[in-house]
Short mmCIF file of C-alpha atoms in Angstrom, two decimals:
data_model
loop_
_atom_site.label_atom_id
_atom_site.label_comp_id
_atom_site.label_asym_id
_atom_site.label_seq_id
_atom_site.Cartn_x
_atom_site.Cartn_y
_atom_site.Cartn_z
CA MET A 249 8.82 -62.28 9.67
CA ILE A 250 7.84 -65.92 10.09
CA GLN A 251 4.27 -64.84 10.80
CA LEU A 252 4.26 -62.66 7.68
CA VAL A 253 5.18 -65.68 5.58
CA ARG A 254 2.60 -67.88 7.29
CA ASP A 255 -0.08 -65.28 6.64
CA GLN A 256 0.67 -65.59 2.94
CA GLU A 257 0.47 -69.37 2.80
CA ASN A 258 -2.29 -69.23 0.19
CA GLY A 259 -0.28 -67.09 -2.21
CA TRP A 260 -0.31 -68.31 -5.83
CA TRP A 261 3.43 -68.99 -5.63
CA MET A 262 3.18 -71.51 -2.79
CA ASP A 263 3.81 -75.02 -4.15
CA HIS A 264 3.89 -73.58 -7.68
CA PRO A 265 6.09 -75.99 -9.68
CA ALA A 266 7.82 -73.13 -11.53
CA VAL A 267 8.71 -71.19 -8.36
CA PRO A 268 11.71 -72.59 -6.46
CA GLU A 269 11.02 -73.18 -2.78
CA VAL A 270 13.74 -70.70 -1.84
CA MET A 271 11.74 -67.98 -3.62
CA ASP A 272 8.54 -68.59 -1.61
CA PRO A 273 9.58 -66.29 1.27
CA LEU A 274 10.74 -63.57 -1.15
CA LEU A 275 7.37 -63.43 -2.91
CA SER A 276 5.60 -63.47 0.46
CA PHE A 277 7.74 -60.57 1.67
CA GLU A 278 7.08 -58.66 -1.57
CA ASP A 279 3.37 -59.14 -1.07
CA VAL A 280 3.42 -57.21 2.22
CA ALA A 281 6.37 -54.84 1.61
CA ALA A 282 5.92 -51.11 1.10
CA TYR A 283 9.20 -50.76 -0.76
CA GLU A 284 11.86 -52.85 -2.47
CA HIS A 285 15.38 -51.61 -3.17
CA VAL A 286 17.46 -53.59 -5.65
CA PHE A 287 21.08 -53.51 -6.76
CA ALA A 288 21.56 -55.43 -10.01
CA ASN A 289 25.11 -55.95 -11.23
CA ALA A 290 24.67 -58.55 -13.97
CA LEU A 291 21.05 -59.02 -15.10
CA VAL A 292 17.83 -57.01 -15.21
CA PRO A 293 15.88 -57.67 -11.97
CA GLY A 294 13.02 -60.13 -12.30
CA LEU A 295 10.34 -57.52 -11.60
CA LEU A 296 11.49 -55.57 -14.67
CA GLN A 297 12.22 -58.34 -17.17
CA THR A 298 10.30 -58.64 -20.42
CA PRO A 299 9.04 -62.14 -21.30
CA ARG A 300 11.60 -62.54 -24.10
CA TYR A 301 14.47 -61.42 -21.86
CA ALA A 302 13.30 -63.81 -19.12
CA LEU A 303 13.07 -66.63 -21.67
CA ALA A 304 16.60 -66.04 -22.94
CA MET A 305 17.90 -65.89 -19.38
CA HIS A 306 16.23 -69.15 -18.36
CA GLU A 307 17.39 -70.89 -21.52
CA ALA A 308 20.96 -70.00 -20.52
CA LEU A 309 20.55 -70.87 -16.84
CA ASP A 310 18.43 -74.02 -17.16
CA VAL A 311 20.56 -75.98 -19.60
CA ARG A 312 18.99 -79.26 -20.78
CA THR A 313 15.61 -78.31 -19.33
CA GLU A 314 12.44 -79.03 -21.32
CA ALA A 315 10.94 -76.07 -23.19
CA ASP A 316 7.58 -76.34 -21.42
CA VAL A 317 9.29 -76.18 -18.00
CA ILE A 318 11.18 -73.05 -19.03
CA ALA A 319 7.99 -71.51 -20.40
CA SER A 320 6.29 -72.14 -17.05
CA LYS A 321 9.15 -70.36 -15.24
CA VAL A 322 8.82 -67.37 -17.56
CA ASP A 323 5.05 -67.24 -16.96
CA ALA A 324 5.62 -67.30 -13.20
CA ARG A 325 8.16 -64.49 -13.45
CA VAL A 326 5.74 -62.33 -15.44
CA LYS A 327 2.93 -63.11 -12.98
CA ARG A 328 5.16 -61.94 -10.10
CA GLN A 329 5.40 -58.52 -11.76
CA ALA A 330 1.72 -57.85 -10.99
CA ILE A 331 2.95 -56.71 -7.57
CA LEU A 332 3.88 -53.40 -9.22
CA ASP A 333 0.23 -52.76 -10.13
CA ARG A 334 -1.31 -53.45 -6.74
CA SER A 335 -2.92 -50.82 -4.52
CA PRO A 336 -1.29 -49.50 -2.42
CA SER A 337 1.63 -49.78 -4.79
CA LEU A 338 5.03 -51.26 -4.04
CA HIS A 339 7.72 -48.60 -4.46
CA LEU A 340 10.54 -50.19 -6.45
CA TRP A 341 13.93 -48.46 -6.53
CA VAL A 342 16.62 -50.09 -8.68
CA VAL A 343 20.29 -49.27 -9.16
CA LEU A 344 21.47 -50.93 -12.37
CA ASP A 345 25.15 -51.41 -13.01
CA GLU A 346 25.89 -50.21 -16.54
CA ALA A 347 27.12 -53.75 -17.25
CA VAL A 348 23.47 -54.88 -17.20
CA LEU A 349 22.78 -52.72 -20.26
CA GLN A 350 25.91 -53.90 -22.04
CA ARG A 351 25.42 -57.64 -21.53
CA SER A 352 23.52 -58.98 -24.53
CA VAL A 353 20.81 -61.38 -23.38
CA GLY A 354 18.79 -62.92 -26.22
CA GLY A 355 20.29 -60.73 -28.96
CA VAL A 356 19.87 -57.20 -30.23
CA ASP A 357 16.07 -57.23 -30.63
CA VAL A 358 15.47 -58.66 -27.16
CA MET A 359 17.83 -56.14 -25.55
CA ALA A 360 16.30 -53.21 -27.44
CA GLU A 361 12.85 -54.27 -26.24
CA GLN A 362 14.11 -54.80 -22.68
CA ILE A 363 15.84 -51.43 -22.43
CA GLY A 364 12.78 -49.77 -23.96
CA HIS A 365 10.68 -51.38 -21.22
CA LEU A 366 13.07 -50.10 -18.55
CA HIS A 367 12.81 -46.59 -20.01
CA ALA A 368 9.00 -46.75 -20.01
CA ILE A 369 8.50 -48.25 -16.56
CA ALA A 370 11.06 -45.86 -15.01
CA GLN A 371 8.50 -43.12 -15.67
CA SER A 372 5.92 -44.85 -13.47
CA PRO A 373 5.22 -43.05 -10.17
CA ASN A 374 6.22 -46.09 -8.09
CA VAL A 375 9.42 -47.06 -9.96
CA ASP A 376 12.80 -45.35 -9.84
CA ILE A 377 15.77 -46.56 -11.88
CA GLN A 378 19.31 -45.26 -11.63
CA VAL A 379 22.25 -46.36 -13.76
CA LEU A 380 25.59 -46.84 -12.05
CA GLN A 381 27.97 -45.88 -14.83
CA PHE A 382 31.39 -47.40 -15.41
CA THR A 383 32.84 -43.93 -14.92
CA ALA A 384 31.71 -44.03 -11.29
CA GLY A 385 34.65 -46.35 -10.67
CA ALA A 386 34.83 -48.36 -7.47
CA HIS A 387 31.54 -48.35 -5.58
CA SER A 388 30.07 -49.26 -2.20
CA ALA A 389 28.87 -52.73 -3.25
CA GLY A 390 32.48 -53.72 -3.97
CA SER A 391 32.70 -57.25 -5.32
CA GLY A 392 29.26 -58.17 -3.98
CA GLY A 393 26.42 -59.35 -6.17
CA HIS A 394 22.70 -58.83 -6.71
CA PHE A 395 20.74 -58.01 -3.55
CA LEU A 396 17.27 -56.81 -2.51
CA ILE A 397 16.08 -54.92 0.54
CA LEU A 398 12.39 -55.29 1.36
CA GLY A 399 10.77 -53.12 3.97
CA ARG A 400 7.59 -51.97 5.60
CA ASP A 401 7.54 -49.49 8.48
CA ASP A 402 4.58 -49.47 10.85
CA GLU A 403 5.11 -47.04 13.75
CA GLY A 404 1.73 -47.94 15.24
CA ASP A 405 2.52 -51.64 15.32
CA PRO A 406 6.27 -52.39 15.40
CA LEU A 407 5.53 -56.10 15.06
CA GLY A 408 3.92 -55.27 11.72
CA SER A 409 7.13 -53.72 10.45
CA MET A 410 9.49 -55.69 8.24
CA ASN A 411 13.07 -55.33 7.07
CA VAL A 412 14.81 -58.15 5.26
CA VAL A 413 17.69 -58.52 2.81
CA TYR A 414 17.67 -61.17 0.11
CA LEU A 415 20.97 -62.20 -1.48
CA GLU A 416 20.61 -63.99 -4.80
CA LEU A 417 23.02 -66.90 -5.15
CA HIS A 418 23.38 -69.64 -7.74
CA LYS A 419 20.39 -72.00 -7.40
CA ARG A 420 19.64 -70.68 -3.90
CA GLY A 421 19.14 -67.52 -1.88
CA LEU A 422 20.07 -66.17 1.52
CA TYR A 423 17.78 -64.12 3.77
CA LEU A 424 19.17 -61.72 6.38
CA ASP A 425 17.05 -60.03 9.05
CA ALA A 426 19.51 -59.20 11.84
CA PRO A 427 19.18 -55.43 12.39
CA ALA A 428 22.92 -54.78 12.02
CA GLU A 429 23.10 -56.68 8.73
CA VAL A 430 19.99 -55.01 7.31
CA GLN A 431 21.32 -51.59 8.29
CA SER A 432 24.63 -52.35 6.59
CA TYR A 433 22.86 -53.10 3.31
CA LYS A 434 20.63 -50.05 3.64
CA LEU A 435 23.72 -47.87 4.02
CA MET A 436 25.34 -49.60 1.05
CA PHE A 437 22.28 -48.92 -1.10
CA ASP A 438 22.22 -45.27 -0.03
CA TYR A 439 25.82 -44.90 -1.19
CA LEU A 440 25.02 -46.68 -4.46
CA ARG A 441 22.18 -44.22 -5.10
CA SER A 442 24.53 -41.32 -4.47
CA GLN A 443 27.18 -42.77 -6.81
CA ALA A 444 24.74 -43.59 -9.63
CA ALA A 445 23.40 -41.11 -12.19
CA ASP A 446 20.20 -39.46 -10.97
CA THR A 447 16.85 -40.64 -12.32
CA SER A 448 16.62 -37.95 -15.03
CA VAL A 449 20.12 -38.63 -16.37
CA SER A 450 19.46 -42.36 -16.12
CA LEU A 451 16.37 -41.99 -18.33
CA ALA A 452 18.57 -40.36 -20.95
CA LEU A 453 21.16 -43.13 -20.60
CA LEU A 454 18.47 -45.78 -21.12
CA ALA A 455 17.18 -43.97 -24.21
CA ALA A 456 20.69 -43.71 -25.60
CA ALA A 457 21.41 -47.40 -24.93
CA ARG A 458 18.24 -48.39 -26.79
CA GLN A 459 19.04 -46.04 -29.67
CA GLU A 460 22.48 -47.60 -29.98
CA LEU A 461 20.85 -51.01 -30.47
CA THR A 462 18.17 -49.90 -32.91
CA GLY A 463 20.37 -47.55 -34.94
#
C-alpha cells in the first residue's frame, strides 16, 4: 500500500492547497482501485456531490473561512470526480441512508439538483446506488459513520492487490488495512446492501424524493 501511494506521488492532489494532507492517500488509492464501496449516513459522498451541494457543505463545515478558499475546495472536489470517467472505470457502489436525502443542504433548489444528479448517475454502468430506508430499522453499520472500502484484486500479482478501509472523521481520517478489519467492513457492507432497497427500487425512491422537492 505504501508503494502504491509512492507511485502516485505526482498526482494532481499532492501538495494541492485545497486537499487536506489526510486525503492524499485516499485519492492515491482511488487512482489505482478497481472498486469503491461507500456507506453514507449523513451527507452525499464526495464523488457524487454537485458543485452547489459541495459549496453549501463547505460553507457549513469551514466556518469563518474565506470564500476563495472554499471555492478552491469545491473545485478540488469536482476534479476528484473525474475518476468515475477514467478507463478502465472505477466501479462505485454506494449505500445511502435515507437521512442523506432528508437532510436539507443548501436549500430546496440545491437538494433537488443533487438528488436529480444521483438519479442520473445511478444509471451509469459503473455506478450503483441503493437507499437504506428508515423502514429497514436497525442495520449492520449500527452507530458507525461514513466509511469507504477501496479494492483491487490481482491474482497474477498478489502484491499488486489492494484492500483498504477509510473512516471519515471530523477534520481527519483513519486508514485500516489489517486483513481482519478490512474483512469486517466488507461483511458489514454486504449486509447493508442486503438491507437496502435494490437498485431499481432505489431509482424510484430518488425520483420520488426529487419530485417531492420540486412539486
